[in-house]
mmCIF file with all atom_site columns, C-alpha atoms in Angstrom:
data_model
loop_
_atom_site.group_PDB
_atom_site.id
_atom_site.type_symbol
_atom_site.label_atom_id
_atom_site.label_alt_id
_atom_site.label_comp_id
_atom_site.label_asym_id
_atom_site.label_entity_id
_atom_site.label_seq_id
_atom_site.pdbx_PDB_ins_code
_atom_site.Cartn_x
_atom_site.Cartn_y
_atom_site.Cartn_z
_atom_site.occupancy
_atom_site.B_iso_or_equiv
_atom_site.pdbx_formal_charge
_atom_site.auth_seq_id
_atom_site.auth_comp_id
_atom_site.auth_asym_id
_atom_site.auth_atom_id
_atom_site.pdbx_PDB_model_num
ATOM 1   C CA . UNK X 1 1   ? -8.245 -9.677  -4.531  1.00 0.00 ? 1   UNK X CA 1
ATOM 2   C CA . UNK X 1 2   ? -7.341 -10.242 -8.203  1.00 0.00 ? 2   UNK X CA 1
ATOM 3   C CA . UNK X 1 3   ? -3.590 -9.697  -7.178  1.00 0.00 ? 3   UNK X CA 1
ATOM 4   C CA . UNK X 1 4   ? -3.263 -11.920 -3.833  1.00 0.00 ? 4   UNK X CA 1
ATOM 5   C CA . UNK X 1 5   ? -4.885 -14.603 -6.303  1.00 0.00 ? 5   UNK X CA 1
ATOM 6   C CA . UNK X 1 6   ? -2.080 -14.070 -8.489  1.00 0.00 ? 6   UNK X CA 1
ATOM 7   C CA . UNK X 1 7   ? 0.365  -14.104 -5.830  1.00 0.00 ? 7   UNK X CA 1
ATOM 8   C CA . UNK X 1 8   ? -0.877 -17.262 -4.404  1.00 0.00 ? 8   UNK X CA 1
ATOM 9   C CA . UNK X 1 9   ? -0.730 -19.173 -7.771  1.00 0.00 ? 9   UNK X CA 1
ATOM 10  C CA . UNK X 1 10  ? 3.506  -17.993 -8.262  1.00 0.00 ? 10  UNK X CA 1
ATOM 11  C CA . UNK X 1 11  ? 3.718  -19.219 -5.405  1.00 0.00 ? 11  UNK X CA 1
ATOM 12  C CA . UNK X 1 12  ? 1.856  -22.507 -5.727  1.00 0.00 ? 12  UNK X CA 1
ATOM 13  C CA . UNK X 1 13  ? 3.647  -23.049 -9.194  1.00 0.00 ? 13  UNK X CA 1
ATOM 14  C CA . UNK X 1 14  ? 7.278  -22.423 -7.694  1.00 0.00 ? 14  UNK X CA 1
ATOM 15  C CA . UNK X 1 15  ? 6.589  -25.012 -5.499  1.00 0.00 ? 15  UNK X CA 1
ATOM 16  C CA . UNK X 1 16  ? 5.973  -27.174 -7.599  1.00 0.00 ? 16  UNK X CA 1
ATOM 17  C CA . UNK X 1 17  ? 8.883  -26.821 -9.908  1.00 0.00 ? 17  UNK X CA 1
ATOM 18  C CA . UNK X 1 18  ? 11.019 -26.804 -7.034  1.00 0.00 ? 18  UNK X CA 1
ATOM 19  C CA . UNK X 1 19  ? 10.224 -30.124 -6.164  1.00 0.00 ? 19  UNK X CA 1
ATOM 20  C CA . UNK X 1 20  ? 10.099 -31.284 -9.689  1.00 0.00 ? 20  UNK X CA 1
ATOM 21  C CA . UNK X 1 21  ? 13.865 -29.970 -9.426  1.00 0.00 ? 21  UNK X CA 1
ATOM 22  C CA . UNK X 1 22  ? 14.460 -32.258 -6.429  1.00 0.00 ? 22  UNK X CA 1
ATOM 23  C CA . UNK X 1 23  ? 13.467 -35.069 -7.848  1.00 0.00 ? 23  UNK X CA 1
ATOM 24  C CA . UNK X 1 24  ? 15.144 -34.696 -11.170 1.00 0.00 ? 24  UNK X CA 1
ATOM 25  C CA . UNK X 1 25  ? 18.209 -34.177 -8.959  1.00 0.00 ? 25  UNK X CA 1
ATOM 26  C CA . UNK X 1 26  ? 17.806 -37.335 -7.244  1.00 0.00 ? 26  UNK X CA 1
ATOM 27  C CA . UNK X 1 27  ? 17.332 -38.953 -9.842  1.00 0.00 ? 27  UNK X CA 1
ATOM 28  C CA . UNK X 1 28  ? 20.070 -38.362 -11.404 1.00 0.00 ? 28  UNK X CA 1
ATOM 29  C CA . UNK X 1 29  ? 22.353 -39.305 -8.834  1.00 0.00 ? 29  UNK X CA 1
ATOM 30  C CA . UNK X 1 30  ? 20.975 -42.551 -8.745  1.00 0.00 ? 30  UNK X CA 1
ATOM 31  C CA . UNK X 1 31  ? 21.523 -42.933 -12.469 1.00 0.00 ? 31  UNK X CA 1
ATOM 32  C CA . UNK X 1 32  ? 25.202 -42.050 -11.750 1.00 0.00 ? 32  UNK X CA 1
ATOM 33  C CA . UNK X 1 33  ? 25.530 -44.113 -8.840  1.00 0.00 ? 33  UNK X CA 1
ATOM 34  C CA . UNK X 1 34  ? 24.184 -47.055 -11.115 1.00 0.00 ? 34  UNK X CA 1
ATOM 35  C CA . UNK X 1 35  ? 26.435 -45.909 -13.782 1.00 0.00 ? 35  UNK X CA 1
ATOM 36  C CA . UNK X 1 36  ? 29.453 -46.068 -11.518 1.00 0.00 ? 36  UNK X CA 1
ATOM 37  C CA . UNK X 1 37  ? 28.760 -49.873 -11.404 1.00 0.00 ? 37  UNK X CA 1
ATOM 38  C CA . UNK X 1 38  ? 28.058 -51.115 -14.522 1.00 0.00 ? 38  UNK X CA 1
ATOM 39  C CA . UNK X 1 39  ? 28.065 -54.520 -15.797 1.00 0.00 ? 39  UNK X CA 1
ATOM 40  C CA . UNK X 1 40  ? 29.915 -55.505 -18.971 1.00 0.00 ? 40  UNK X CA 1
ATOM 41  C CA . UNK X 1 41  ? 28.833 -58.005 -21.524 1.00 0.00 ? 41  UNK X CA 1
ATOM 42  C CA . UNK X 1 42  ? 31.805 -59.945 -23.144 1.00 0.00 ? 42  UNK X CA 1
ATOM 43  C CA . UNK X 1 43  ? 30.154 -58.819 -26.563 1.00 0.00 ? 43  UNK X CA 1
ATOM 44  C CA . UNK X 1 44  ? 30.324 -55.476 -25.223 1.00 0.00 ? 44  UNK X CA 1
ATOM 45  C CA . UNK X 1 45  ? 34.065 -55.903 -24.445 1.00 0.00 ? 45  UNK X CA 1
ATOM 46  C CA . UNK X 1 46  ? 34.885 -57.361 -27.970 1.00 0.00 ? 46  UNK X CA 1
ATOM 47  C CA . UNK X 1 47  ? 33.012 -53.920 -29.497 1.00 0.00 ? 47  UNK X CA 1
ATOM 48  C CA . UNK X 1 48  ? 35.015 -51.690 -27.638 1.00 0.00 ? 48  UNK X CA 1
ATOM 49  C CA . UNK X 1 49  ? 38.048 -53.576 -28.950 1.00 0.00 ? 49  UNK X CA 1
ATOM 50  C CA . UNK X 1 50  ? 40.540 -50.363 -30.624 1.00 0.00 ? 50  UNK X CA 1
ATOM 51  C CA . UNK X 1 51  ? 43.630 -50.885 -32.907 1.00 0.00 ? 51  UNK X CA 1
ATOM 52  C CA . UNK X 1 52  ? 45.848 -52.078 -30.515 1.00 0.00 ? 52  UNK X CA 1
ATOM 53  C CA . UNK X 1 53  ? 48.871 -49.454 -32.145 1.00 0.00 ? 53  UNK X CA 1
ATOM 54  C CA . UNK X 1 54  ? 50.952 -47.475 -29.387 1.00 0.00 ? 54  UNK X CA 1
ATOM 55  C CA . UNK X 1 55  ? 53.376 -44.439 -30.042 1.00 0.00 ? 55  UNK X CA 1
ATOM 56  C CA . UNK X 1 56  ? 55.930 -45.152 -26.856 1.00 0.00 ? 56  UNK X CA 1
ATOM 57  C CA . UNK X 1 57  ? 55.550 -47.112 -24.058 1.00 0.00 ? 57  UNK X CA 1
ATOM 58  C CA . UNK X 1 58  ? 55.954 -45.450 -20.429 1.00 0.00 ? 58  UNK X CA 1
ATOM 59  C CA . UNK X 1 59  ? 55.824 -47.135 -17.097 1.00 0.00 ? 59  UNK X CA 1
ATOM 60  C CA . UNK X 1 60  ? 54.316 -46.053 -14.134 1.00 0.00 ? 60  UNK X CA 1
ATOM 61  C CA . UNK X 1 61  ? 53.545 -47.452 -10.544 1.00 0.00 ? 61  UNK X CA 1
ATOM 62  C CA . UNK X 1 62  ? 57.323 -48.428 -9.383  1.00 0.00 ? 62  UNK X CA 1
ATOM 63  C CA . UNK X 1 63  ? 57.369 -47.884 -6.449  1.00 0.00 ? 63  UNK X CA 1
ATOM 64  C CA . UNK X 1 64  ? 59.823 -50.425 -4.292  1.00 0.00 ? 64  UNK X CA 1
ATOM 65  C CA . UNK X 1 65  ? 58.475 -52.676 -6.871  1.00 0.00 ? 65  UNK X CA 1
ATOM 66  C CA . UNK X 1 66  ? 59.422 -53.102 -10.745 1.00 0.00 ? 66  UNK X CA 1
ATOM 67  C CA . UNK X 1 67  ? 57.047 -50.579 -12.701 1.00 0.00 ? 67  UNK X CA 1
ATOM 68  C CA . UNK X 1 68  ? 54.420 -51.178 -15.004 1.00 0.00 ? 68  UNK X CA 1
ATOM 69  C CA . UNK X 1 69  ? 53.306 -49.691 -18.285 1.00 0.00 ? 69  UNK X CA 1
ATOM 70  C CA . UNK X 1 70  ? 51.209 -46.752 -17.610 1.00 0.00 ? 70  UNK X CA 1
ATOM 71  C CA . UNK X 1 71  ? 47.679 -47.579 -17.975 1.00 0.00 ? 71  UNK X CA 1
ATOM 72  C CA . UNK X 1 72  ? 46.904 -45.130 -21.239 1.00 0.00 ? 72  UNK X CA 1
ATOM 73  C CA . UNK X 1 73  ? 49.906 -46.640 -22.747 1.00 0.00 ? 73  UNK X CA 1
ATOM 74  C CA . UNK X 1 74  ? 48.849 -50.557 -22.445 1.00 0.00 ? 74  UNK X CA 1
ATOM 75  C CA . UNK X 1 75  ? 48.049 -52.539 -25.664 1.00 0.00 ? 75  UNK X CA 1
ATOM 76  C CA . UNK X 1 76  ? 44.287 -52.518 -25.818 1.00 0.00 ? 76  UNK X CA 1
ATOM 77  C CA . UNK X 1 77  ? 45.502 -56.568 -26.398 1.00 0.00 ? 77  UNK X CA 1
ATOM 78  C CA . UNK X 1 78  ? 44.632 -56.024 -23.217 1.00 0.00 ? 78  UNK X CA 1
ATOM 79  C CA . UNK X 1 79  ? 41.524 -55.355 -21.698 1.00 0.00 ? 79  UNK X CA 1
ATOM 80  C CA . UNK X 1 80  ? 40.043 -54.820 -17.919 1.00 0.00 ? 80  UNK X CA 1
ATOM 81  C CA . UNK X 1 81  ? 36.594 -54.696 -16.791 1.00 0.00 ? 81  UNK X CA 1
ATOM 82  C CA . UNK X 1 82  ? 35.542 -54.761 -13.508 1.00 0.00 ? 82  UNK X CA 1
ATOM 83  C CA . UNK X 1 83  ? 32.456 -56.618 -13.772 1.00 0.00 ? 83  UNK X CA 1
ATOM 84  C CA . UNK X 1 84  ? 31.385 -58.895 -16.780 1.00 0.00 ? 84  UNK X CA 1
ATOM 85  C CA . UNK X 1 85  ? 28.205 -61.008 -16.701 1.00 0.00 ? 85  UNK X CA 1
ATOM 86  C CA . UNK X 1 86  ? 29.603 -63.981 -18.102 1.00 0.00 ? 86  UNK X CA 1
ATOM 87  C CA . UNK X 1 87  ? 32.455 -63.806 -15.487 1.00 0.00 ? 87  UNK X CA 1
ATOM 88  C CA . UNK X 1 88  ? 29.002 -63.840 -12.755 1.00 0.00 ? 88  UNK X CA 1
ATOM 89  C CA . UNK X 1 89  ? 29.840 -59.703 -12.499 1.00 0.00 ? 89  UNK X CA 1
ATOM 90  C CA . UNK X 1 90  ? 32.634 -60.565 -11.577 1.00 0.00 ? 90  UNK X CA 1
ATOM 91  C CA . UNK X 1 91  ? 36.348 -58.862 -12.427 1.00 0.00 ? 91  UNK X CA 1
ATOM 92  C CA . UNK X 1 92  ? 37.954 -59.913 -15.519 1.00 0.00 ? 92  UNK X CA 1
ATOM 93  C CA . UNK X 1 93  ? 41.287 -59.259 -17.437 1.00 0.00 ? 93  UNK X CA 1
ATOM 94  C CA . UNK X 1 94  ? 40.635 -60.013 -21.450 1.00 0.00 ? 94  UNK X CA 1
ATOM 95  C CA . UNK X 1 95  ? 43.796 -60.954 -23.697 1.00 0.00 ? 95  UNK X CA 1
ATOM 96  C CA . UNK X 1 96  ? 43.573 -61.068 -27.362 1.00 0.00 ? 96  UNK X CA 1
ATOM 97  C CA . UNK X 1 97  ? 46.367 -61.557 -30.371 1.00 0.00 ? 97  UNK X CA 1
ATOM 98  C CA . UNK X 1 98  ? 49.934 -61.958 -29.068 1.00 0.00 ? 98  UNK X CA 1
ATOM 99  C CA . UNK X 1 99  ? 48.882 -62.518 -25.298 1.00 0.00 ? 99  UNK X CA 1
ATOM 100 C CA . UNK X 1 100 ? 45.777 -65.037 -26.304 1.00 0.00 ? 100 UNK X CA 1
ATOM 101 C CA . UNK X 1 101 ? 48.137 -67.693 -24.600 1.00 0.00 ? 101 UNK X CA 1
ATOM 102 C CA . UNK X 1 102 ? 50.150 -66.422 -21.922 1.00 0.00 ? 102 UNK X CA 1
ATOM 103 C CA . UNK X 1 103 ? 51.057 -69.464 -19.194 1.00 0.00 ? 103 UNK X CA 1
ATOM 104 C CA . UNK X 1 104 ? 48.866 -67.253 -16.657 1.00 0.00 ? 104 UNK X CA 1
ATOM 105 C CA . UNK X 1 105 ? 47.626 -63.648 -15.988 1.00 0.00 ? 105 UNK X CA 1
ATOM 106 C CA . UNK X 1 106 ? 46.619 -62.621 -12.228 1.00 0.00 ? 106 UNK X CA 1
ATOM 107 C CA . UNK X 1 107 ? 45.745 -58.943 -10.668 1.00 0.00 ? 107 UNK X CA 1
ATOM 108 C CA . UNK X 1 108 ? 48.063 -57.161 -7.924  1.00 0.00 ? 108 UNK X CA 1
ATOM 109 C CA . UNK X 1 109 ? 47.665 -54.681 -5.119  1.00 0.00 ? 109 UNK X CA 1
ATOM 110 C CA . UNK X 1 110 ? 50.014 -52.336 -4.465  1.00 0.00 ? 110 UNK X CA 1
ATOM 111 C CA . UNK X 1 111 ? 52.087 -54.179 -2.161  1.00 0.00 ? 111 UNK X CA 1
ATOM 112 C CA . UNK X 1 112 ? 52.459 -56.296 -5.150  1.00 0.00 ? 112 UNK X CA 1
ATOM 113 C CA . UNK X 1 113 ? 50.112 -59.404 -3.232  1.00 0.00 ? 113 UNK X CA 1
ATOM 114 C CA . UNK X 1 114 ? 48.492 -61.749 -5.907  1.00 0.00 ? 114 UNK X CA 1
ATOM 115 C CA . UNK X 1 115 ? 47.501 -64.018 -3.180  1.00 0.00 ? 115 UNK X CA 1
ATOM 116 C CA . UNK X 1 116 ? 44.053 -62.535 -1.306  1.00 0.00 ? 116 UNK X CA 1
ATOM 117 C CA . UNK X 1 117 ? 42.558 -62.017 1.103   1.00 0.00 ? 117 UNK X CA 1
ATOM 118 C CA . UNK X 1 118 ? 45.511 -63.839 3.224   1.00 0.00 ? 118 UNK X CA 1
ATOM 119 C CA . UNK X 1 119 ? 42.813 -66.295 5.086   1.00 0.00 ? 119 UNK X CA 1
ATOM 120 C CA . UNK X 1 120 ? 41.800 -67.770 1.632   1.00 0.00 ? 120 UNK X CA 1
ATOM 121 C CA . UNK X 1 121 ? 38.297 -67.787 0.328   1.00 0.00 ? 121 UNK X CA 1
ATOM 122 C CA . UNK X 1 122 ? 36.299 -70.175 -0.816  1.00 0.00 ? 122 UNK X CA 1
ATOM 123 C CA . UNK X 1 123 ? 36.609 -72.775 1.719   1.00 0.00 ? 123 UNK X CA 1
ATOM 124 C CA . UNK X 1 124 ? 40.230 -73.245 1.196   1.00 0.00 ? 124 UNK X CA 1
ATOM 125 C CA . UNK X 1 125 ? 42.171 -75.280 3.450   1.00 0.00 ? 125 UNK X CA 1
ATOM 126 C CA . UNK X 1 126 ? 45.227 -73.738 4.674   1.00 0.00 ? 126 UNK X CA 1
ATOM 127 C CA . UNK X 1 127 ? 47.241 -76.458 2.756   1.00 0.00 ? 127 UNK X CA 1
ATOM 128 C CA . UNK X 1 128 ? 45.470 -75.619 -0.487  1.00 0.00 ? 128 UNK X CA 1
ATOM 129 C CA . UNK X 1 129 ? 46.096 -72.241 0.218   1.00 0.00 ? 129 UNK X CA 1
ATOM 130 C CA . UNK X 1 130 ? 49.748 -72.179 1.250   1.00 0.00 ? 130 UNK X CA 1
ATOM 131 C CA . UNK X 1 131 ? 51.282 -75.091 -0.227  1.00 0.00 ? 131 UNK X CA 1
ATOM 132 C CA . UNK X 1 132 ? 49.632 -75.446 -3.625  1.00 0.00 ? 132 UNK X CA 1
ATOM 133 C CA . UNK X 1 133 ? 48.319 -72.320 -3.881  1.00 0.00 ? 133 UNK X CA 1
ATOM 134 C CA . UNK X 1 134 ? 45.433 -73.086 -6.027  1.00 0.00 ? 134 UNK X CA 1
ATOM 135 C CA . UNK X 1 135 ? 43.757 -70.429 -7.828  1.00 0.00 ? 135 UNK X CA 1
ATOM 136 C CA . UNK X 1 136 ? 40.284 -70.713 -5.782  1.00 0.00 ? 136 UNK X CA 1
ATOM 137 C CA . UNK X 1 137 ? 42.295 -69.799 -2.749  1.00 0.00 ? 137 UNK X CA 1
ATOM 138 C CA . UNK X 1 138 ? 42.001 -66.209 -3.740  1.00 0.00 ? 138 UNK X CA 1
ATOM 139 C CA . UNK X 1 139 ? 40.297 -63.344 -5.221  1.00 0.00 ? 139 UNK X CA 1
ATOM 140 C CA . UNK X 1 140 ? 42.927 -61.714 -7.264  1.00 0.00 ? 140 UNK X CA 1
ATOM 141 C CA . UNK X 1 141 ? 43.798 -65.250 -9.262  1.00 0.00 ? 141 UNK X CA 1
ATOM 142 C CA . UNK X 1 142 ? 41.460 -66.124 -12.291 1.00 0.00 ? 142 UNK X CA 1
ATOM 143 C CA . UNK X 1 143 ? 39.038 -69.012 -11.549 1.00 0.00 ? 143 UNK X CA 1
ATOM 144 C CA . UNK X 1 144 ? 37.294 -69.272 -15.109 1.00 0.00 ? 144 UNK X CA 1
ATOM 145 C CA . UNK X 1 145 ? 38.808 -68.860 -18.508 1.00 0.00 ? 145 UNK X CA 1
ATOM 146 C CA . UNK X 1 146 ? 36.150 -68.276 -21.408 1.00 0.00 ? 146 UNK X CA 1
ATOM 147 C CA . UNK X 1 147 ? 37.070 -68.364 -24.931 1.00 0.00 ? 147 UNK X CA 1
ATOM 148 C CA . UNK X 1 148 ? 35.944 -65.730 -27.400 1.00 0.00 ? 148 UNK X CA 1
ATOM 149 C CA . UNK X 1 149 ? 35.620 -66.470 -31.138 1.00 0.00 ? 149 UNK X CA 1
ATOM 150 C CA . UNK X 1 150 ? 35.275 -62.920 -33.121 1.00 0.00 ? 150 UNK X CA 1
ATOM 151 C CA . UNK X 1 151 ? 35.864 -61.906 -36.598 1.00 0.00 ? 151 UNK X CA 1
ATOM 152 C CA . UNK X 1 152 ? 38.326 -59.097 -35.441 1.00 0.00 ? 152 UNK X CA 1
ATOM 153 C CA . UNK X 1 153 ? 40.156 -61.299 -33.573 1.00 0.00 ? 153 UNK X CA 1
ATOM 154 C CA . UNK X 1 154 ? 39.924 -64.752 -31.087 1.00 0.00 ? 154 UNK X CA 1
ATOM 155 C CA . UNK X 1 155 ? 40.269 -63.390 -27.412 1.00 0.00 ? 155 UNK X CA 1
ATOM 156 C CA . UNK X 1 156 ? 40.373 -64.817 -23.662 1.00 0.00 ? 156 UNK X CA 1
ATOM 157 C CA . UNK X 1 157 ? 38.232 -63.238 -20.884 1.00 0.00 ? 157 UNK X CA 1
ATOM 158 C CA . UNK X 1 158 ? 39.648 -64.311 -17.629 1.00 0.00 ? 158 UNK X CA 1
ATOM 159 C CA . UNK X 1 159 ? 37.532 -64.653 -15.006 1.00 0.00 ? 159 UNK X CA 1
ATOM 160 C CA . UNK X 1 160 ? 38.527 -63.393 -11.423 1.00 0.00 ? 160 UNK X CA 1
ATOM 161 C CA . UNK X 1 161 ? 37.352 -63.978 -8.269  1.00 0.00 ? 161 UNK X CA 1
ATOM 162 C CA . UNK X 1 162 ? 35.610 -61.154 -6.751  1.00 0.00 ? 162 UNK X CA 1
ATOM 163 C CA . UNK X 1 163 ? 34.168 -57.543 -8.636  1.00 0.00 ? 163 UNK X CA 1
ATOM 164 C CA . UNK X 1 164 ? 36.206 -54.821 -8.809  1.00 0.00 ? 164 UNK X CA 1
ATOM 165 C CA . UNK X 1 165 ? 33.560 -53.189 -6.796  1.00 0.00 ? 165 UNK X CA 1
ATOM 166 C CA . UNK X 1 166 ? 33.795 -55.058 -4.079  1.00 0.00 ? 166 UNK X CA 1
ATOM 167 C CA . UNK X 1 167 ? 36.226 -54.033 -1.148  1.00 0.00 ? 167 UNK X CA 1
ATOM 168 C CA . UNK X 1 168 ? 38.372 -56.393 -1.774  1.00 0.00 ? 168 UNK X CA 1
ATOM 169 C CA . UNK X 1 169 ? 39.752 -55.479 -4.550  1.00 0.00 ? 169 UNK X CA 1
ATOM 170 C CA . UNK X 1 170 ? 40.035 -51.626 -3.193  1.00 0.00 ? 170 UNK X CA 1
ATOM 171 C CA . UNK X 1 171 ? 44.305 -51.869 -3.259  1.00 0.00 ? 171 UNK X CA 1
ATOM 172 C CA . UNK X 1 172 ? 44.444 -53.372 -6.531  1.00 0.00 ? 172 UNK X CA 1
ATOM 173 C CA . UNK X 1 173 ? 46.601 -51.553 -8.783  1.00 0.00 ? 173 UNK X CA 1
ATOM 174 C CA . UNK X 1 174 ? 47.931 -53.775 -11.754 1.00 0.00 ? 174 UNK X CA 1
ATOM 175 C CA . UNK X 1 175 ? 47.653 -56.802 -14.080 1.00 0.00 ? 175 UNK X CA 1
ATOM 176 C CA . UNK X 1 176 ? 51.151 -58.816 -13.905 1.00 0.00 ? 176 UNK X CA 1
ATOM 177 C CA . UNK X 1 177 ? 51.040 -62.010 -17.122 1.00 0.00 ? 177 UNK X CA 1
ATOM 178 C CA . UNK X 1 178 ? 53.350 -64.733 -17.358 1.00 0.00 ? 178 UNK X CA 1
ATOM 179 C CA . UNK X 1 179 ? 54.291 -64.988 -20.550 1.00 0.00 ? 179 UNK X CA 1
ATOM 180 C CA . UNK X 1 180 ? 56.144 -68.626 -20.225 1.00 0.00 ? 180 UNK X CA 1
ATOM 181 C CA . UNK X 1 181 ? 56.743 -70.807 -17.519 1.00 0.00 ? 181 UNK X CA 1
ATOM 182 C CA . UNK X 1 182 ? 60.102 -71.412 -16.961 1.00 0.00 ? 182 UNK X CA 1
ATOM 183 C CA . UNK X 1 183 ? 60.671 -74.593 -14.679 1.00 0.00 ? 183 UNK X CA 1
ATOM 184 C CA . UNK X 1 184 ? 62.452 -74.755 -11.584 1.00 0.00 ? 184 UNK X CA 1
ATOM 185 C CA . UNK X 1 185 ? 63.043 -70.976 -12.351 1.00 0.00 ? 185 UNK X CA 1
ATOM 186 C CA . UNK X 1 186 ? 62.820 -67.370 -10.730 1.00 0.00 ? 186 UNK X CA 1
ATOM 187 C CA . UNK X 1 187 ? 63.402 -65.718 -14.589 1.00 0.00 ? 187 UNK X CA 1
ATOM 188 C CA . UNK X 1 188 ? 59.723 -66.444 -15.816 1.00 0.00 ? 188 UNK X CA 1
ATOM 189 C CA . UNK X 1 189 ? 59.450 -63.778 -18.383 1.00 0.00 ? 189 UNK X CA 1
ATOM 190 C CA . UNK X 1 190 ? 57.112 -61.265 -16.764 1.00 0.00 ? 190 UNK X CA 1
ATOM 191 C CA . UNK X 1 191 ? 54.688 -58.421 -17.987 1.00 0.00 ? 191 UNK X CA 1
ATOM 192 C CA . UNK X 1 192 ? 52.972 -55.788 -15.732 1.00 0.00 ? 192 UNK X CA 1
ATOM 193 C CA . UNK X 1 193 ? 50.272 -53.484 -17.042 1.00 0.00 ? 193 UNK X CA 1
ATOM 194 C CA . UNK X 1 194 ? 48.841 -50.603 -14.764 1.00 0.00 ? 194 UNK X CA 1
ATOM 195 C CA . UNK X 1 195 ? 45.186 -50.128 -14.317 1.00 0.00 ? 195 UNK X CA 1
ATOM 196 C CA . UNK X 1 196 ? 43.627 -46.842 -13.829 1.00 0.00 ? 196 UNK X CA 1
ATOM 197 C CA . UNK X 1 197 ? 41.578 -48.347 -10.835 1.00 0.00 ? 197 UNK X CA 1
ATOM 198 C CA . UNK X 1 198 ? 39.859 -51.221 -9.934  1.00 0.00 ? 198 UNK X CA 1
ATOM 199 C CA . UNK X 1 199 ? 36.075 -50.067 -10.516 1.00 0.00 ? 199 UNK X CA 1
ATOM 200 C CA . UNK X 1 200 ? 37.985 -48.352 -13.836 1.00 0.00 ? 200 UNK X CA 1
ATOM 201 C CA . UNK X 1 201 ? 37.735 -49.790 -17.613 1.00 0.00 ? 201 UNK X CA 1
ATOM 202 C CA . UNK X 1 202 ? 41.290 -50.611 -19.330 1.00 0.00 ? 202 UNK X CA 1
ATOM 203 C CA . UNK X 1 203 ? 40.764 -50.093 -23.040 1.00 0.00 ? 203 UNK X CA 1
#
């Protein structure tokens, strides 16, 4: 009798932790999951600011297009975040010190597209769209610029138009900045970064 009692208590008690298990399991995979989506603050971004020093630059991501600089091997002048709650959690690219001005800064896919999606959002017309191309039109242009004072250095977060999250930035592959404009030009002096991935951090 004594033993069955025994027994029956093991096996009430492995039960139990067993489930316990379960639980802790699941709940750990919706920590990650909620992880995997985090939301960035722009003080956040200005505290995970590092000395911007590189040993060599390297570029990456050719392709049949002109290659950018690897993505451990960018300035962390720049910065990339794909959600920020002053940007509405949305996508934003941050610029600080020598690129705190650039004429513009837009992300690309890997068909190098900075226009998208190709039907326009935002209730564009197809003139807006097409013909003046206005940033609104689409996702991968910035549609809010917010300025940054800090003691380690004034920066610019750039607002996109969608999360990195969301599917439609799923091809996106790389920051491309104007540094000038130059009018009535093709030779607009160009600079193309590399992210690691669109739901990814850049420095």
């Amino acid at each position: 009798m004594q033993a069955s009692r025994i027994v029956s208590l093991l096996t009430r008690a492995l039960t139990v932790a067993a489930l316990l298990g379960l639980c802790f399991g699941a709940s750990v995979r919706v920590a990650k999951a909620q992880d995997s989506n985090r939301v960035w603050t722009v003080e956040e971004i200005m505290a995970e600011r590092q000395d911007p020093t590189r040993n060599r630059t390297r570029y990456c991501n050719g392709q049949i297009f002109k290659p950018c600089v690897c993505a451990k091997d960018v300035s962390n002048l720049v910065q990339y975040r794909p959600s920020v709650k002053e940007c509405r959690n949305r996508a934003a690219i941050i610029l600080s010190g020598k690129y705190l001005h650039v004429f513009s800064v837009v992300v690309r896919d890997w068909l190098n597209r900075d226009r998208w999606p190709v039907e326009g959002v935002n209730n564009c017309t197809p003139y807006e769209r097409d013909t003046l191309g206005l940033n609104k039109c689409s996702v991968f242009k910035v549609q809010k610029i917010i300025n940054v004072s800090d003691s380690e250095g004034d920066a610019e977060v750039h607002c996109l138009g969608a999360s990195g999250y969301s599917p439609l930035f799923s091809k996106v592959t790389r920051i491309t900045a104007k540094l000038s404009d130059v009018p009535d030009s093709n030779q607009d002096p160009l600079i193309r970064w590399c992210l690691a991935g669109p739901t990814k951090p850049l420095n």
